[in-house]
């Protein structure tokens, strides 16, 4: 799926890959944390910045790396759940907007899709809670406390954001699986795709209002992703249960081998 990605290792047979865009977003997050989030947090804590041991940029880099470690755990939550349900996981790729787990499970039930989608955000909630708990341990160096606080809060944000009812976010898949209890799969996809476009427009408007480029980019990603997910899901539904015998051309026209191509 992602050609410009490097395979780092395999875990339970799943290739773990890094997309080239990660080389851009890690420095961006590191500098953003150092210039904005870290000073704000220290101000809120009433701590003098000179009490830090490491320079702000080093702490920003630590946050960025820990954040993507949390994203990897989030994706592993999806992957391991899918494996438990008998699916094939082609790869996990970390990229600019987070992570993508490529799962092949065309026969998945609504219940299986529900838990496969939900377990990613649940892992992020657990990582966020663990990081915030770590930050409250007495006697830890201030640098560790600050990094743990930021990483914990960001993981909670990731969990909540991913539960928005929009494709291709996890929340869209969760809501779609729930709606299939009352609606046809086709209709459930249409409803979630419509919700996704509303969410996407809201993110873009919010991003423009607060001059947040990342929010605008994420909103655009969700908007176009909702349409792409709807088309892909409908395509899968259109061939569901169709056999090769039904799809193949039974009568094939033949010509003699000595027939000239050009008259």
GROMACS .gro file of C-alpha atoms in nm:
model
  263
    1UNK     CA    1   0.000   0.000   0.000
    2UNK     CA    2   0.280   0.246   0.091
    3UNK     CA    3   0.571   0.219  -0.150
    4UNK     CA    4   0.794   0.480   0.015
    5UNK     CA    5   0.817   0.296   0.348
    6UNK     CA    6   1.093   0.094   0.512
    7UNK     CA    7   1.031  -0.235   0.690
    8UNK     CA    8   1.204  -0.222   1.029
    9UNK     CA    9   1.115  -0.562   1.169
   10UNK     CA   10   0.837  -0.820   1.197
   11UNK     CA   11   0.620  -0.889   1.500
   12UNK     CA   12   0.413  -1.208   1.500
   13UNK     CA   13   0.462  -1.212   1.125
   14UNK     CA   14   0.343  -0.851   1.079
   15UNK     CA   15   0.583  -0.615   0.897
   16UNK     CA   16   0.637  -0.294   1.098
   17UNK     CA   17   0.710  -0.012   0.854
   18UNK     CA   18   0.809   0.357   0.865
   19UNK     CA   19   0.682   0.590   0.595
   20UNK     CA   20   0.918   0.856   0.464
   21UNK     CA   21   0.677   1.129   0.583
   22UNK     CA   22   0.770   1.040   0.941
   23UNK     CA   23   1.108   1.203   0.881
   24UNK     CA   24   0.925   1.534   0.843
   25UNK     CA   25   0.665   1.510   1.117
   26UNK     CA   26   0.900   1.403   1.401
   27UNK     CA   27   1.111   1.723   1.379
   28UNK     CA   28   0.789   1.925   1.343
   29UNK     CA   29   0.643   1.776   1.662
   30UNK     CA   30   0.974   1.815   1.847
   31UNK     CA   31   1.005   2.185   1.764
   32UNK     CA   32   0.635   2.249   1.831
   33UNK     CA   33   0.659   2.090   2.177
   34UNK     CA   34   0.980   2.278   2.257
   35UNK     CA   35   0.848   2.616   2.142
   36UNK     CA   36   0.486   2.602   2.258
   37UNK     CA   37   0.367   2.306   2.466
   38UNK     CA   38   0.664   2.283   2.701
   39UNK     CA   39   0.669   2.653   2.805
   40UNK     CA   40   0.290   2.647   2.853
   41UNK     CA   41   0.305   2.335   3.070
   42UNK     CA   42   0.590   2.473   3.283
   43UNK     CA   43   0.394   2.796   3.328
   44UNK     CA   44   0.085   2.602   3.439
   45UNK     CA   45   0.295   2.397   3.682
   46UNK     CA   46   0.463   2.710   3.818
   47UNK     CA   47   0.807   2.566   3.739
   48UNK     CA   48   1.112   2.766   3.634
   49UNK     CA   49   1.235   2.644   3.290
   50UNK     CA   50   1.593   2.658   3.420
   51UNK     CA   51   1.508   2.363   3.647
   52UNK     CA   52   1.511   2.133   3.342
   53UNK     CA   53   1.822   1.926   3.281
   54UNK     CA   54   1.787   1.873   2.905
   55UNK     CA   55   1.733   2.149   2.648
   56UNK     CA   56   1.371   2.197   2.531
   57UNK     CA   57   1.440   2.058   2.183
   58UNK     CA   58   1.573   1.731   2.330
   59UNK     CA   59   1.260   1.699   2.542
   60UNK     CA   60   1.048   1.774   2.235
   61UNK     CA   61   1.224   1.495   2.047
   62UNK     CA   62   1.162   1.257   2.339
   63UNK     CA   63   0.791   1.346   2.327
   64UNK     CA   64   0.775   1.290   1.950
   65UNK     CA   65   0.941   0.948   1.971
   66UNK     CA   66   0.730   0.841   2.269
   67UNK     CA   67   0.418   0.963   2.090
   68UNK     CA   68   0.483   0.742   1.788
   69UNK     CA   69   0.565   0.452   2.019
   70UNK     CA   70   0.213   0.503   2.155
   71UNK     CA   71   0.075   0.515   1.800
   72UNK     CA   72   0.248   0.183   1.730
   73UNK     CA   73   0.085   0.029   2.039
   74UNK     CA   74  -0.250   0.167   1.917
   75UNK     CA   75  -0.205  -0.006   1.581
   76UNK     CA   76  -0.092  -0.327   1.749
   77UNK     CA   77  -0.421  -0.319   1.940
   78UNK     CA   78  -0.599  -0.337   1.605
   79UNK     CA   79  -0.361  -0.594   1.461
   80UNK     CA   80  -0.362  -0.842   1.751
   81UNK     CA   81  -0.741  -0.827   1.776
   82UNK     CA   82  -0.771  -0.893   1.403
   83UNK     CA   83  -0.531  -1.188   1.430
   84UNK     CA   84  -0.739  -1.331   1.713
   85UNK     CA   85  -1.043  -1.323   1.484
   86UNK     CA   86  -0.855  -1.508   1.210
   87UNK     CA   87  -0.772  -1.211   0.989
   88UNK     CA   88  -0.453  -1.158   0.792
   89UNK     CA   89  -0.257  -0.843   0.881
   90UNK     CA   90  -0.047  -0.732   0.583
   91UNK     CA   91   0.150  -0.455   0.757
   92UNK     CA   92   0.153  -0.172   1.011
   93UNK     CA   93   0.284   0.158   0.875
   94UNK     CA   94   0.367   0.467   1.083
   95UNK     CA   95   0.324   0.786   0.883
   96UNK     CA   96   0.266   1.160   0.905
   97UNK     CA   97  -0.094   1.142   1.032
   98UNK     CA   98  -0.039   0.848   1.266
   99UNK     CA   99  -0.053   0.481   1.174
  100UNK     CA  100  -0.230   0.246   0.936
  101UNK     CA  101  -0.294  -0.125   0.993
  102UNK     CA  102  -0.370  -0.313   0.672
  103UNK     CA  103  -0.612  -0.596   0.753
  104UNK     CA  104  -0.757  -0.860   0.520
  105UNK     CA  105  -1.075  -1.005   0.669
  106UNK     CA  106  -1.357  -0.993   0.411
  107UNK     CA  107  -1.572  -1.237   0.613
  108UNK     CA  108  -1.551  -1.039   0.940
  109UNK     CA  109  -1.875  -1.008   1.132
  110UNK     CA  110  -2.002  -0.674   1.263
  111UNK     CA  111  -1.897  -0.780   1.614
  112UNK     CA  112  -1.543  -0.860   1.499
  113UNK     CA  113  -1.513  -0.528   1.314
  114UNK     CA  114  -1.643  -0.349   1.625
  115UNK     CA  115  -1.376  -0.490   1.857
  116UNK     CA  116  -1.096  -0.467   1.601
  117UNK     CA  117  -1.168  -0.095   1.559
  118UNK     CA  118  -1.235  -0.019   1.926
  119UNK     CA  119  -0.926  -0.184   2.072
  120UNK     CA  120  -0.692   0.071   1.913
  121UNK     CA  121  -0.838   0.369   2.103
  122UNK     CA  122  -0.866   0.156   2.418
  123UNK     CA  123  -0.491   0.094   2.400
  124UNK     CA  124  -0.433   0.470   2.357
  125UNK     CA  125  -0.646   0.537   2.666
  126UNK     CA  126  -0.437   0.282   2.859
  127UNK     CA  127  -0.107   0.433   2.740
  128UNK     CA  128  -0.228   0.783   2.828
  129UNK     CA  129  -0.340   0.676   3.175
  130UNK     CA  130  -0.010   0.494   3.235
  131UNK     CA  131   0.195   0.797   3.129
  132UNK     CA  132  -0.008   1.032   3.349
  133UNK     CA  133   0.030   0.787   3.637
  134UNK     CA  134   0.405   0.779   3.580
  135UNK     CA  135   0.420   1.159   3.599
  136UNK     CA  136   0.276   1.150   3.952
  137UNK     CA  137   0.540   0.919   4.100
  138UNK     CA  138   0.730   1.117   4.368
  139UNK     CA  139   1.099   1.182   4.321
  140UNK     CA  140   1.115   1.155   3.943
  141UNK     CA  141   1.334   1.407   3.756
  142UNK     CA  142   1.140   1.706   3.626
  143UNK     CA  143   1.233   1.618   3.267
  144UNK     CA  144   1.067   1.276   3.299
  145UNK     CA  145   0.758   1.425   3.464
  146UNK     CA  146   0.713   1.683   3.188
  147UNK     CA  147   0.758   1.433   2.904
  148UNK     CA  148   0.522   1.184   3.070
  149UNK     CA  149   0.256   1.453   3.120
  150UNK     CA  150   0.266   1.566   2.757
  151UNK     CA  151   0.276   1.211   2.619
  152UNK     CA  152  -0.011   1.107   2.846
  153UNK     CA  153  -0.231   1.398   2.741
  154UNK     CA  154  -0.152   1.348   2.371
  155UNK     CA  155  -0.243   0.979   2.389
  156UNK     CA  156  -0.576   1.067   2.547
  157UNK     CA  157  -0.635   1.318   2.267
  158UNK     CA  158  -0.549   1.050   2.009
  159UNK     CA  159  -0.795   0.808   2.171
  160UNK     CA  160  -1.080   1.061   2.177
  161UNK     CA  161  -1.008   1.189   1.826
  162UNK     CA  162  -1.003   0.837   1.682
  163UNK     CA  163  -1.348   0.772   1.829
  164UNK     CA  164  -1.507   1.049   1.623
  165UNK     CA  165  -1.785   0.892   1.409
  166UNK     CA  166  -1.611   0.934   1.076
  167UNK     CA  167  -1.441   0.712   0.821
  168UNK     CA  168  -1.154   0.629   0.804
  169UNK     CA  169  -1.120   0.684   1.181
  170UNK     CA  170  -1.180   0.400   1.425
  171UNK     CA  171  -1.497   0.565   1.551
  172UNK     CA  172  -1.650   0.544   1.205
  173UNK     CA  173  -1.592   0.169   1.195
  174UNK     CA  174  -1.726   0.128   1.548
  175UNK     CA  175  -2.045   0.323   1.470
  176UNK     CA  176  -2.085   0.142   1.138
  177UNK     CA  177  -2.063  -0.197   1.310
  178UNK     CA  178  -2.322  -0.089   1.570
  179UNK     CA  179  -2.561   0.048   1.304
  180UNK     CA  180  -2.557  -0.286   1.124
  181UNK     CA  181  -2.776  -0.420   1.406
  182UNK     CA  182  -3.063  -0.213   1.261
  183UNK     CA  183  -2.953  -0.116   0.910
  184UNK     CA  184  -2.817  -0.299   0.609
  185UNK     CA  185  -2.435  -0.282   0.575
  186UNK     CA  186  -2.477  -0.060   0.269
  187UNK     CA  187  -2.702   0.186   0.452
  188UNK     CA  188  -2.477   0.187   0.760
  189UNK     CA  189  -2.179   0.286   0.543
  190UNK     CA  190  -2.381   0.572   0.389
  191UNK     CA  191  -2.480   0.706   0.732
  192UNK     CA  192  -2.126   0.698   0.869
  193UNK     CA  193  -1.985   0.852   0.549
  194UNK     CA  194  -2.231   1.140   0.588
  195UNK     CA  195  -2.134   1.185   0.954
  196UNK     CA  196  -1.769   1.179   0.849
  197UNK     CA  197  -1.814   1.467   0.609
  198UNK     CA  198  -1.983   1.674   0.881
  199UNK     CA  199  -1.696   1.599   1.122
  200UNK     CA  200  -1.439   1.681   0.853
  201UNK     CA  201  -1.596   2.018   0.772
  202UNK     CA  202  -1.607   2.096   1.144
  203UNK     CA  203  -1.235   2.018   1.178
  204UNK     CA  204  -1.147   2.239   0.881
  205UNK     CA  205  -1.355   2.530   1.014
  206UNK     CA  206  -1.200   2.489   1.359
  207UNK     CA  207  -0.851   2.476   1.207
  208UNK     CA  208  -0.910   2.794   1.007
  209UNK     CA  209  -1.051   2.972   1.314
  210UNK     CA  210  -0.750   2.892   1.533
  211UNK     CA  211  -0.493   2.904   1.250
  212UNK     CA  212  -0.422   2.534   1.300
  213UNK     CA  213  -0.277   2.392   0.980
  214UNK     CA  214  -0.271   2.037   1.118
  215UNK     CA  215  -0.644   2.050   1.195
  216UNK     CA  216  -0.715   2.164   0.840
  217UNK     CA  217  -0.502   1.882   0.697
  218UNK     CA  218  -0.669   1.623   0.921
  219UNK     CA  219  -1.012   1.757   0.826
  220UNK     CA  220  -0.928   1.725   0.456
  221UNK     CA  221  -0.794   1.374   0.517
  222UNK     CA  222  -1.116   1.272   0.694
  223UNK     CA  223  -1.337   1.431   0.424
  224UNK     CA  224  -1.174   1.251   0.133
  225UNK     CA  225  -1.116   0.937   0.339
  226UNK     CA  226  -1.490   0.914   0.413
  227UNK     CA  227  -1.569   0.908   0.042
  228UNK     CA  228  -1.293   0.659  -0.035
  229UNK     CA  229  -1.405   0.428   0.246
  230UNK     CA  230  -1.765   0.442   0.123
  231UNK     CA  231  -1.665   0.350  -0.232
  232UNK     CA  232  -1.435   0.068  -0.116
  233UNK     CA  233  -1.695  -0.073   0.123
  234UNK     CA  234  -1.966  -0.064  -0.144
  235UNK     CA  235  -1.736  -0.240  -0.387
  236UNK     CA  236  -1.673  -0.515  -0.134
  237UNK     CA  237  -2.044  -0.550  -0.063
  238UNK     CA  238  -2.125  -0.571  -0.435
  239UNK     CA  239  -1.916  -0.888  -0.475
  240UNK     CA  240  -1.995  -1.042  -0.136
  241UNK     CA  241  -2.101  -1.402  -0.186
  242UNK     CA  242  -2.028  -1.396  -0.560
  243UNK     CA  243  -1.841  -1.706  -0.681
  244UNK     CA  244  -1.578  -1.719  -0.954
  245UNK     CA  245  -1.821  -1.922  -1.167
  246UNK     CA  246  -2.076  -1.640  -1.149
  247UNK     CA  247  -1.821  -1.370  -1.232
  248UNK     CA  248  -1.632  -1.541  -1.513
  249UNK     CA  249  -1.707  -1.517  -1.883
  250UNK     CA  250  -1.842  -1.859  -1.979
  251UNK     CA  251  -1.835  -1.821  -2.356
  252UNK     CA  252  -1.507  -1.703  -2.500
  253UNK     CA  253  -1.472  -1.620  -2.870
  254UNK     CA  254  -1.180  -1.794  -3.041
  255UNK     CA  255  -1.004  -1.738  -3.373
  256UNK     CA  256  -0.775  -1.964  -3.580
  257UNK     CA  257  -0.401  -1.917  -3.510
  258UNK     CA  258  -0.324  -1.825  -3.874
  259UNK     CA  259  -0.570  -1.533  -3.882
  260UNK     CA  260  -0.393  -1.210  -3.972
  261UNK     CA  261  -0.416  -0.929  -3.717
  262UNK     CA  262  -0.413  -0.660  -3.989
  263UNK     CA  263  -0.621  -0.720  -4.299
   0.00000   0.00000   0.00000
